[in-house]
Short mmCIF file of N, CA, C and O in Angstrom, two decimals:
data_model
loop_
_atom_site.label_atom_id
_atom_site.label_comp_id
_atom_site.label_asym_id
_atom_site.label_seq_id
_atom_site.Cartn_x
_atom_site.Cartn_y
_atom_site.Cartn_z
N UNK A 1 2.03 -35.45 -3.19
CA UNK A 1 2.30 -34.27 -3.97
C UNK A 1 2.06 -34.55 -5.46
O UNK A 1 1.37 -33.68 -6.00
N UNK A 2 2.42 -35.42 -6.14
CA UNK A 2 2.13 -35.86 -7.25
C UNK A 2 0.66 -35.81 -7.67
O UNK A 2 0.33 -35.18 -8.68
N UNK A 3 -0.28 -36.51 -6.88
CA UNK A 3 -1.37 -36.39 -6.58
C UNK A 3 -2.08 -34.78 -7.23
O UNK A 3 -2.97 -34.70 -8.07
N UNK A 4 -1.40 -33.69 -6.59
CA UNK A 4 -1.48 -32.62 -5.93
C UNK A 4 -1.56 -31.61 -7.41
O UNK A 4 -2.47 -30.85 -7.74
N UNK A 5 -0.06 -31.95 -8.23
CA UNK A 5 -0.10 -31.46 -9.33
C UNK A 5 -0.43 -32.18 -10.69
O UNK A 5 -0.17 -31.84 -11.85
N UNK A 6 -1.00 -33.12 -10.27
CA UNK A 6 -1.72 -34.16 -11.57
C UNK A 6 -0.51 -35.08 -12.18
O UNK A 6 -0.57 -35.34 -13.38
N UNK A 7 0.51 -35.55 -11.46
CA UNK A 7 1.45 -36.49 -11.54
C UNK A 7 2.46 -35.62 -12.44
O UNK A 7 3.30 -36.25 -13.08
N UNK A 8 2.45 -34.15 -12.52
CA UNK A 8 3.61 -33.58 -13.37
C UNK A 8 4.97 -33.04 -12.45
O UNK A 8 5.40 -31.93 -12.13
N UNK A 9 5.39 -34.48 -12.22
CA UNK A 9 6.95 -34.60 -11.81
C UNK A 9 7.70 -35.28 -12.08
O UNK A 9 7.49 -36.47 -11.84
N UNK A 10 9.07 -34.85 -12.77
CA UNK A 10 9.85 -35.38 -13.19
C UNK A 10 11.20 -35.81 -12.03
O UNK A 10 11.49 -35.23 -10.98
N UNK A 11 11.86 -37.05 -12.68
CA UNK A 11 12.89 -37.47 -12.18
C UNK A 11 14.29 -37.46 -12.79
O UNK A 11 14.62 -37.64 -13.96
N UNK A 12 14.94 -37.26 -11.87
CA UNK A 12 16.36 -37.58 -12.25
C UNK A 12 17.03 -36.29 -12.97
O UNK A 12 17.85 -36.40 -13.87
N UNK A 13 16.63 -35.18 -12.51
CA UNK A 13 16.85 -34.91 -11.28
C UNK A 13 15.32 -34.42 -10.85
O UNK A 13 14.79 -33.70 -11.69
N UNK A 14 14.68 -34.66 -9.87
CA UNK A 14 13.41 -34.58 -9.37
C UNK A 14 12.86 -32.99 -9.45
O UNK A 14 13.21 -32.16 -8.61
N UNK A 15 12.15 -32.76 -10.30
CA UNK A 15 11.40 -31.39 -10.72
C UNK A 15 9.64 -31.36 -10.32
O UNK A 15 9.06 -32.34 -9.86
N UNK A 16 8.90 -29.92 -10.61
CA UNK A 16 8.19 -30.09 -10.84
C UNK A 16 7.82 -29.31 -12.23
O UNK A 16 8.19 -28.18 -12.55
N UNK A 17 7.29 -29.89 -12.72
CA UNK A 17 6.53 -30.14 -14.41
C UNK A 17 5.72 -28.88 -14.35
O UNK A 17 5.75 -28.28 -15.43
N UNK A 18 5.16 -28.42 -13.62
CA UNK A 18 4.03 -27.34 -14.11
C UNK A 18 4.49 -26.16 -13.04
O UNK A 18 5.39 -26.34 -12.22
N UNK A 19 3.62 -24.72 -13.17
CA UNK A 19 3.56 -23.62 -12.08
C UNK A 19 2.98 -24.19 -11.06
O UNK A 19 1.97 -24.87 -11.24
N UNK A 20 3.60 -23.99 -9.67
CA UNK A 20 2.81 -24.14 -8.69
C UNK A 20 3.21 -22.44 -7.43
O UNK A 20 4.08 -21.57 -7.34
N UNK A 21 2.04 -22.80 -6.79
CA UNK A 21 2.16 -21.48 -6.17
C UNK A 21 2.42 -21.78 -4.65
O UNK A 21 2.99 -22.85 -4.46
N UNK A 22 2.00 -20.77 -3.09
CA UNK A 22 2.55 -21.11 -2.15
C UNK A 22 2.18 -20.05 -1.60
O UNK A 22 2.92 -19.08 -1.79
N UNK A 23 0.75 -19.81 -0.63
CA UNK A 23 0.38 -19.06 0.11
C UNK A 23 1.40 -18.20 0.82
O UNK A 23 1.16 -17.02 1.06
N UNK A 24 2.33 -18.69 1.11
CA UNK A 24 3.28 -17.65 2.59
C UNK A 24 3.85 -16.32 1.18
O UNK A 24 3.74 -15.10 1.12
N UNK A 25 4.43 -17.28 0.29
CA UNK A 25 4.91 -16.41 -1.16
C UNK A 25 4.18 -15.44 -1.51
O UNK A 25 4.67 -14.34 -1.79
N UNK A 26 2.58 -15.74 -1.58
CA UNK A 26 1.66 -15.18 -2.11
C UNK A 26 1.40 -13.81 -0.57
O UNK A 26 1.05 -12.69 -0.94
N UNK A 27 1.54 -13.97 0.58
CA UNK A 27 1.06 -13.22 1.44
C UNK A 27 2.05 -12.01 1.68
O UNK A 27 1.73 -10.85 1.94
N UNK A 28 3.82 -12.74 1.48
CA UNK A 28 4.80 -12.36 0.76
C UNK A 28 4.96 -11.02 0.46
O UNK A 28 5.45 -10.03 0.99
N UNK A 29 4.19 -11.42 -0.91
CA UNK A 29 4.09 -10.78 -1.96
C UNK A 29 2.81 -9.30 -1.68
O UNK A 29 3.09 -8.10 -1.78
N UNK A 30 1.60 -9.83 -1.37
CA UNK A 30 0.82 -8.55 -0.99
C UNK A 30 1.75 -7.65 -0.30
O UNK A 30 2.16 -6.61 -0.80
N UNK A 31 2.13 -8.16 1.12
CA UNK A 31 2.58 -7.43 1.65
C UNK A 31 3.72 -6.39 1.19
O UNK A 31 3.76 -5.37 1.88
N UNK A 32 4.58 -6.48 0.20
CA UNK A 32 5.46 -5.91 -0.27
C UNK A 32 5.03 -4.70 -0.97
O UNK A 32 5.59 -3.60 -0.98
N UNK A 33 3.85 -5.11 -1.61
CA UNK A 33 2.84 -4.52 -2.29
C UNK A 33 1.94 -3.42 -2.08
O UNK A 33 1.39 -2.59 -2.80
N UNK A 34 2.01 -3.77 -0.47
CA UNK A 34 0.96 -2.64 0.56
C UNK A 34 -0.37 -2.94 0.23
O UNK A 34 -1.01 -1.92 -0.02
N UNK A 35 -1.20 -4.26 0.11
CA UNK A 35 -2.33 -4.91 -0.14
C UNK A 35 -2.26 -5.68 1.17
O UNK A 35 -1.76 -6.76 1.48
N UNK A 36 -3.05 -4.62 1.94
CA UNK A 36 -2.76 -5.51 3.64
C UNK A 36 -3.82 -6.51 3.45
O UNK A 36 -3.44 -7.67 3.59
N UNK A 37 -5.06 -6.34 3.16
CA UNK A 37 -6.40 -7.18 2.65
C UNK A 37 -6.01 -8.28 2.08
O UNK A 37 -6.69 -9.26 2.38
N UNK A 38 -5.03 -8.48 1.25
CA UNK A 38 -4.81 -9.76 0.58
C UNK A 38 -3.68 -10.37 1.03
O UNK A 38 -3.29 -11.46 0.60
N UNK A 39 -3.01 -9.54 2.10
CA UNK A 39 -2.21 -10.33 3.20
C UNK A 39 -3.31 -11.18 3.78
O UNK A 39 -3.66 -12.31 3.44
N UNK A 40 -3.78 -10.39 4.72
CA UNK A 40 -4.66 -10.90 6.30
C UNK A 40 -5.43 -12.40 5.38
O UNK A 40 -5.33 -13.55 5.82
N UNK A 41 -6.13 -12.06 4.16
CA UNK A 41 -6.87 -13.51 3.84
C UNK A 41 -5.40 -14.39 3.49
O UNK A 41 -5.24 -15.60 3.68
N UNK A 42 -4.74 -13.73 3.11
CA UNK A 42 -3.47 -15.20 3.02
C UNK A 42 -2.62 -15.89 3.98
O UNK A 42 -1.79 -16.80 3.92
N UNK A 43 -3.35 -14.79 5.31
CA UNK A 43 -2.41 -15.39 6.24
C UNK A 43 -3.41 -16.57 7.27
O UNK A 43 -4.30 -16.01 7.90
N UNK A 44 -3.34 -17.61 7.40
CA UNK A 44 -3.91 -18.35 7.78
C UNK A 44 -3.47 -18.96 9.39
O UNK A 44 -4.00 -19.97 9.85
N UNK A 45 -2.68 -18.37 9.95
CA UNK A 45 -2.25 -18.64 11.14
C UNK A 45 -0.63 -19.06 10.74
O UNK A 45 0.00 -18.60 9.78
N UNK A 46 -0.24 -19.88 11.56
CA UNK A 46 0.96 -20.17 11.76
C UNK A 46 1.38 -21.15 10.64
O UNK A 46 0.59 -22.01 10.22
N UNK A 47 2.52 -21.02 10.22
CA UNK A 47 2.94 -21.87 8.84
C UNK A 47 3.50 -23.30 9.54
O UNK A 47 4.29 -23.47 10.47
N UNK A 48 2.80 -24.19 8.74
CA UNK A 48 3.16 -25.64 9.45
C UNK A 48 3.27 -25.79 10.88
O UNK A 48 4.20 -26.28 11.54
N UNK A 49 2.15 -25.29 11.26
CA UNK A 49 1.59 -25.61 12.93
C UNK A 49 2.20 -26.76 13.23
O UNK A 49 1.79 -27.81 12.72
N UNK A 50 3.29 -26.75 14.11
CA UNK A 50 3.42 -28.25 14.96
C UNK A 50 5.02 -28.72 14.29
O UNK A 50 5.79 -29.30 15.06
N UNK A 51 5.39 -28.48 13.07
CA UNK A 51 6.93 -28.41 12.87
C UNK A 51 8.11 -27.85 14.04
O UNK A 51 8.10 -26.93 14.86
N UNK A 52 8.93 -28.71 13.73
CA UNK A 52 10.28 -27.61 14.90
C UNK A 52 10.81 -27.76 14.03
O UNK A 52 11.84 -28.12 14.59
N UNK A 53 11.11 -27.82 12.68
CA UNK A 53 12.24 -27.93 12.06
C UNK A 53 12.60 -26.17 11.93
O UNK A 53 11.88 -25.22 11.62
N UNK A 54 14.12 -26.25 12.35
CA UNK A 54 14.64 -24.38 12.48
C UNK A 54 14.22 -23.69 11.36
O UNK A 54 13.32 -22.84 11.36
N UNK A 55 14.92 -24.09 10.33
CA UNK A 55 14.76 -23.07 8.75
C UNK A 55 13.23 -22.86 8.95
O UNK A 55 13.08 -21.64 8.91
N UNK A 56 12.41 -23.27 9.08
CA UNK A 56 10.62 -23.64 9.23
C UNK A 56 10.10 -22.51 10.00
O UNK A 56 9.49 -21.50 9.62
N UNK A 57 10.63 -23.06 11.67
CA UNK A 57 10.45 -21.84 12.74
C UNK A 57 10.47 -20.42 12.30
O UNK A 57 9.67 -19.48 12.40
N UNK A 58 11.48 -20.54 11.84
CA UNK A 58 11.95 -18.93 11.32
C UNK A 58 11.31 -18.75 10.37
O UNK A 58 10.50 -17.87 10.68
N UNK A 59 11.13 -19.12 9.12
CA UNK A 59 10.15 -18.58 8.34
C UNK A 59 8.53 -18.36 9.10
O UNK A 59 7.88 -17.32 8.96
N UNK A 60 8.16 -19.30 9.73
CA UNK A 60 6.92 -19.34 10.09
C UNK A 60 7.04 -17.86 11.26
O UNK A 60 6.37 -16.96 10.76
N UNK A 61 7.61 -17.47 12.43
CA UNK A 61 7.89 -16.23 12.56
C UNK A 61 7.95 -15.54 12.02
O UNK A 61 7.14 -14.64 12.25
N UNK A 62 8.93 -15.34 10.88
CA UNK A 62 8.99 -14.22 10.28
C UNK A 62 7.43 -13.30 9.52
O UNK A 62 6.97 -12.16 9.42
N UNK A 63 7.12 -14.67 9.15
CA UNK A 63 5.95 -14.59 8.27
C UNK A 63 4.96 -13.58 9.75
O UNK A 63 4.74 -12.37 9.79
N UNK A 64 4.60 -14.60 10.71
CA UNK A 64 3.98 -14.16 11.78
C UNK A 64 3.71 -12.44 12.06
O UNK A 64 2.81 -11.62 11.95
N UNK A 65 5.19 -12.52 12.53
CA UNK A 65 5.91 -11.13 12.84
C UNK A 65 5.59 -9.68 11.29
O UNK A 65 5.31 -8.48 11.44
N UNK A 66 5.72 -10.20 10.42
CA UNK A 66 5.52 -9.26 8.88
C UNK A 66 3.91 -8.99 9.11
O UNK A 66 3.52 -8.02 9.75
N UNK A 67 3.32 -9.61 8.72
CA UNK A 67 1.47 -9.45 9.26
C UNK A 67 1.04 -8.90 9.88
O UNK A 67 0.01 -8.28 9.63
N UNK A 68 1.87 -8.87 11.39
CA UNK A 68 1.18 -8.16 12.58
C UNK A 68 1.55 -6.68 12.52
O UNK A 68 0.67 -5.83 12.38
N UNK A 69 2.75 -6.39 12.62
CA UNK A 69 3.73 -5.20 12.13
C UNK A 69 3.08 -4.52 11.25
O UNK A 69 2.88 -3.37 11.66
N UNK A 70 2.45 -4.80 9.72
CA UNK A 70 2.17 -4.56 9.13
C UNK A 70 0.55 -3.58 9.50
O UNK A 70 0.16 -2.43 9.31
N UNK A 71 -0.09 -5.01 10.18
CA UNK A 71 -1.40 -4.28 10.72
C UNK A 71 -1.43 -2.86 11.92
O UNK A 71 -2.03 -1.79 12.02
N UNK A 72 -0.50 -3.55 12.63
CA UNK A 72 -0.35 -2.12 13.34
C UNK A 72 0.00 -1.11 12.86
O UNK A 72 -0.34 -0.07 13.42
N UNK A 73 0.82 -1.03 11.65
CA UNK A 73 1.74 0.26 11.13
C UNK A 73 0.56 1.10 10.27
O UNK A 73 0.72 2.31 10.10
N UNK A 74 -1.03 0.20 9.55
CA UNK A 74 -1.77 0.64 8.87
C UNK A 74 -3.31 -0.70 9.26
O UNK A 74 -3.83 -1.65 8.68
N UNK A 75 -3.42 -0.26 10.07
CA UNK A 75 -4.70 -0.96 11.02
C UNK A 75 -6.55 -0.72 9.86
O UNK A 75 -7.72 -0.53 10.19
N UNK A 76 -5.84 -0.87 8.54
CA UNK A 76 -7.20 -1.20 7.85
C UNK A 76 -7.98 -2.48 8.49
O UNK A 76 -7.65 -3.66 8.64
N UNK A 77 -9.00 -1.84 8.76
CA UNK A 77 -10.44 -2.58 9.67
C UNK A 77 -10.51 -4.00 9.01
O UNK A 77 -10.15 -5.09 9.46
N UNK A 78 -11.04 -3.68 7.89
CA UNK A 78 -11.12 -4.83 7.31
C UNK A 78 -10.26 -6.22 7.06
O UNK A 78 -10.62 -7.39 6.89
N UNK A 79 -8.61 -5.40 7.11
CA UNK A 79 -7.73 -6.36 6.74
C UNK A 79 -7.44 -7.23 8.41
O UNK A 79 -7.24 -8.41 8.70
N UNK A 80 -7.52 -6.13 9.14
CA UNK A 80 -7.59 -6.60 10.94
C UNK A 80 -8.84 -7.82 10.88
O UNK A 80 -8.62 -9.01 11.14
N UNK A 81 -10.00 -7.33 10.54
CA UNK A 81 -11.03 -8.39 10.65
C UNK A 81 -10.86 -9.58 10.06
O UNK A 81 -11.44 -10.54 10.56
N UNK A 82 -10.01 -9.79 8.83
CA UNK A 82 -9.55 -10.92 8.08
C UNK A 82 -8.65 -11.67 9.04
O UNK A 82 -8.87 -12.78 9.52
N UNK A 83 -7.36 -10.71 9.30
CA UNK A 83 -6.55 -11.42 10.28
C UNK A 83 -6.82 -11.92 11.66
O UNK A 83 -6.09 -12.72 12.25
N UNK A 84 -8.03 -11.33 12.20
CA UNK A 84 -8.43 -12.17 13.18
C UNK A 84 -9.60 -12.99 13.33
O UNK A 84 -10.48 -12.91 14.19
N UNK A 85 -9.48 -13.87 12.29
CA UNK A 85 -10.11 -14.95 11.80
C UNK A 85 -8.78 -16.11 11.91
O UNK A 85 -9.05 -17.31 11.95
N UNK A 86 -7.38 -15.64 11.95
CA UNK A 86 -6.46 -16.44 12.27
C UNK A 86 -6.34 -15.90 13.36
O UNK A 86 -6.79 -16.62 14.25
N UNK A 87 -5.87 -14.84 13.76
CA UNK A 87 -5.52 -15.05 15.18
C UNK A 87 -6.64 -14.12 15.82
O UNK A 87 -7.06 -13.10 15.28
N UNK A 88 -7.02 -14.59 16.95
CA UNK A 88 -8.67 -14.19 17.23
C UNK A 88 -8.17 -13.54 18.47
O UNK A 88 -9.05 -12.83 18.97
N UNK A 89 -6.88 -13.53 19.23
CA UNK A 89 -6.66 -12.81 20.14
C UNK A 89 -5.55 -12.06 20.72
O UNK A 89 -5.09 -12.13 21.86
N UNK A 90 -5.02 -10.97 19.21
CA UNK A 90 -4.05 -10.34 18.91
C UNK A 90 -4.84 -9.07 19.69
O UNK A 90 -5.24 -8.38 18.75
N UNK A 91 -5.11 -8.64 20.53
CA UNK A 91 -6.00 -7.28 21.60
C UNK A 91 -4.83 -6.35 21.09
O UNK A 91 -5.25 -5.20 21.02
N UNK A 92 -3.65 -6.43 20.75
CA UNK A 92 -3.00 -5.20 20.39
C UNK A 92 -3.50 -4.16 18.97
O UNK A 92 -3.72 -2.96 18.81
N UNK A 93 -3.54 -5.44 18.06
CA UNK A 93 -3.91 -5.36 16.64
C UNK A 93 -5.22 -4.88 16.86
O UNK A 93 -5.27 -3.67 17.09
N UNK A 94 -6.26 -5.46 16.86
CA UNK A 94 -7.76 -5.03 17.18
C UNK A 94 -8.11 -3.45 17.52
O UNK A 94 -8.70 -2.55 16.93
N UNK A 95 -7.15 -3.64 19.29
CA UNK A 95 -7.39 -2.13 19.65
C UNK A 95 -7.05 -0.67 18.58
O UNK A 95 -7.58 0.43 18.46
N UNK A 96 -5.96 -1.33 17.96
CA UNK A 96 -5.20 -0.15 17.02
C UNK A 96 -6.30 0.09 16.10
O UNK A 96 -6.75 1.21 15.88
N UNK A 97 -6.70 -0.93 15.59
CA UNK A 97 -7.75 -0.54 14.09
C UNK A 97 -9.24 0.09 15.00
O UNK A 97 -10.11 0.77 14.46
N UNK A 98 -9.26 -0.24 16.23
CA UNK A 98 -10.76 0.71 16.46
C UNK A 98 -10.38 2.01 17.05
O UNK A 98 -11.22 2.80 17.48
N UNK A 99 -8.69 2.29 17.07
CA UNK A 99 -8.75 3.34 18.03
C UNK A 99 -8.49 4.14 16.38
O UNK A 99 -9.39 4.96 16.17
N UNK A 100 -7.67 4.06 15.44
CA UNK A 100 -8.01 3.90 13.92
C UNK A 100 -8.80 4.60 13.18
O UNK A 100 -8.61 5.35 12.22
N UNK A 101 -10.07 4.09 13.97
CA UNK A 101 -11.39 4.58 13.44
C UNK A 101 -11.87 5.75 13.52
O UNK A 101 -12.45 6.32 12.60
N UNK A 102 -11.59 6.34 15.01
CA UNK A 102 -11.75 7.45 15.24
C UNK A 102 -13.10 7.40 15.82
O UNK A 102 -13.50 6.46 16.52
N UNK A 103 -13.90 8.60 15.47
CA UNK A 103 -15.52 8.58 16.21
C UNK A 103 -16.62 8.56 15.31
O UNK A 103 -17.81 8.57 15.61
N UNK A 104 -15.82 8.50 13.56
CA UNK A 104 -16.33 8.46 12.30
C UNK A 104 -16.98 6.39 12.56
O UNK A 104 -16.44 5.43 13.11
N UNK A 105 -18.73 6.61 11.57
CA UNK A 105 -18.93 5.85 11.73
C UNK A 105 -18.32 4.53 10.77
O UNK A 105 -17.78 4.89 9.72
N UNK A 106 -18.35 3.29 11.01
CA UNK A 106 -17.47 2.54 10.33
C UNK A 106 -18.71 0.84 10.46
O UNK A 106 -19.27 0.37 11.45
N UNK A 107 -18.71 0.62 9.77
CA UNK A 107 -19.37 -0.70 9.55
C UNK A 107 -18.80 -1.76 10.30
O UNK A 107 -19.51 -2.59 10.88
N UNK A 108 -17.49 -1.78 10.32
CA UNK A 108 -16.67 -2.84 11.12
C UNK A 108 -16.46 -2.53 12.23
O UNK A 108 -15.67 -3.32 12.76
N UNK A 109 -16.84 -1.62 12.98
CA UNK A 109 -16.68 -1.56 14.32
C UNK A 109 -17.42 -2.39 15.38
O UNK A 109 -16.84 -2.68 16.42
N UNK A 110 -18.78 -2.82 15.12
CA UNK A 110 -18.86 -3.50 16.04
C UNK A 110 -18.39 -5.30 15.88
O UNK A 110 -18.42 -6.14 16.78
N UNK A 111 -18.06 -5.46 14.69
CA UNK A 111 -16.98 -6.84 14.48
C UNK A 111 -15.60 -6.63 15.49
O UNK A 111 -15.22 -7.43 16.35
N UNK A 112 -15.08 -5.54 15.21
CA UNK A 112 -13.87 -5.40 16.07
C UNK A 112 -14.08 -5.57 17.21
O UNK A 112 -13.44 -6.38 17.88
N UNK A 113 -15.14 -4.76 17.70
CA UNK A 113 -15.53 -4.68 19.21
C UNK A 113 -15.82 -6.26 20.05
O UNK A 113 -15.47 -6.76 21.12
N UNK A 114 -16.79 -6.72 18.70
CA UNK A 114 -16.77 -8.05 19.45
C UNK A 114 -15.60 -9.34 19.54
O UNK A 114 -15.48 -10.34 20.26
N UNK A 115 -14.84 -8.78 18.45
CA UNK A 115 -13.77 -9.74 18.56
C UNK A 115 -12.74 -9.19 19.68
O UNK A 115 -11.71 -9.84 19.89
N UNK A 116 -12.96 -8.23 20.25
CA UNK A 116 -12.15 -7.65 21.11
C UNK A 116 -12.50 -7.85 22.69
O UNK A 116 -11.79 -7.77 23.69
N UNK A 117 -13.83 -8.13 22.51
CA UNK A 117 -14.77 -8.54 23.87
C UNK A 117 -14.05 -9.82 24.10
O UNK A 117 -13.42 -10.02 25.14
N UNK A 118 -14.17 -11.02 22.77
CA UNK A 118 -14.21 -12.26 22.97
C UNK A 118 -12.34 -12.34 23.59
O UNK A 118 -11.87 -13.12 24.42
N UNK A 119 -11.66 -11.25 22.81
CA UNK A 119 -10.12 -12.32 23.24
C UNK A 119 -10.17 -11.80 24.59
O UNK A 119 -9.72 -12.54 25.46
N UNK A 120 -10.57 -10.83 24.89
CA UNK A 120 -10.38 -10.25 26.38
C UNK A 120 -10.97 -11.36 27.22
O UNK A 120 -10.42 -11.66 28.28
N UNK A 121 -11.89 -11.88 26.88
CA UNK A 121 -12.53 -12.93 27.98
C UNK A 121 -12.08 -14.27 27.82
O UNK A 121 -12.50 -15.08 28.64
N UNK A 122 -11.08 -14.79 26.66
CA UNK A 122 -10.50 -16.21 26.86
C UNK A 122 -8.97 -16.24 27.05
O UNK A 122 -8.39 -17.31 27.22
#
């Protein structure tokens, strides 16, 4: 970590020296915002893949759970297409943003479609 922020950490009592930031904060934050687009690119899958530590779990859910909710409640194409670049086989999410679309033409539809082909078949 030191490394990380150019050795600006202090001791005694152990700080850090400069701003630092924190993707889940930052995805957080869109979301609060109603910037589903700058959720879905901040959400990168699961927070600390492979942790069991509880406080962890639960954030990493929560986080999970806020994203998806989110996409379904307002199934912007684009922000769906971002988010399933992390999760590639959410078929709930997907279906919503092409049913979404309506019969109006849309550029991202056949991205959806195919990402919708692919989770259906793995």
């Amino acid at each position: 970590m030191r490394a990380m922020v150019g050795g600006a950490i202090g001791s005694r009592p152990y700080r850090l020296g400069v701003p630092v930031s924190c993707d889940a904060a930052e995805l957080l934050e869109a979301l609060r915002a109603g910037r589903l687009l700058d959720a879905a690119a901040a959400y990168r899958g699961e927070l600390l893949a492979g942790t069991e530590a509880p406080g962890l779990t639960g954030y990493r859910d929560y986080l999970a759970v806020a994203v998806r909710e989110a996409l379904l409640a307002r199934p912007d194409p684009q922000a769906v297409l971002r988010y399933a670049e992390a999760v590639p086989h959410d078929v709930d999410v997907l279906e919503r943003a092409l049913r979404a679309l309506g019969s109006a033409p849309h550029a991202a539809r056949p991205l959806l479609r195919a990402r919708l082909r692919t989770a259906y078949e793995h």
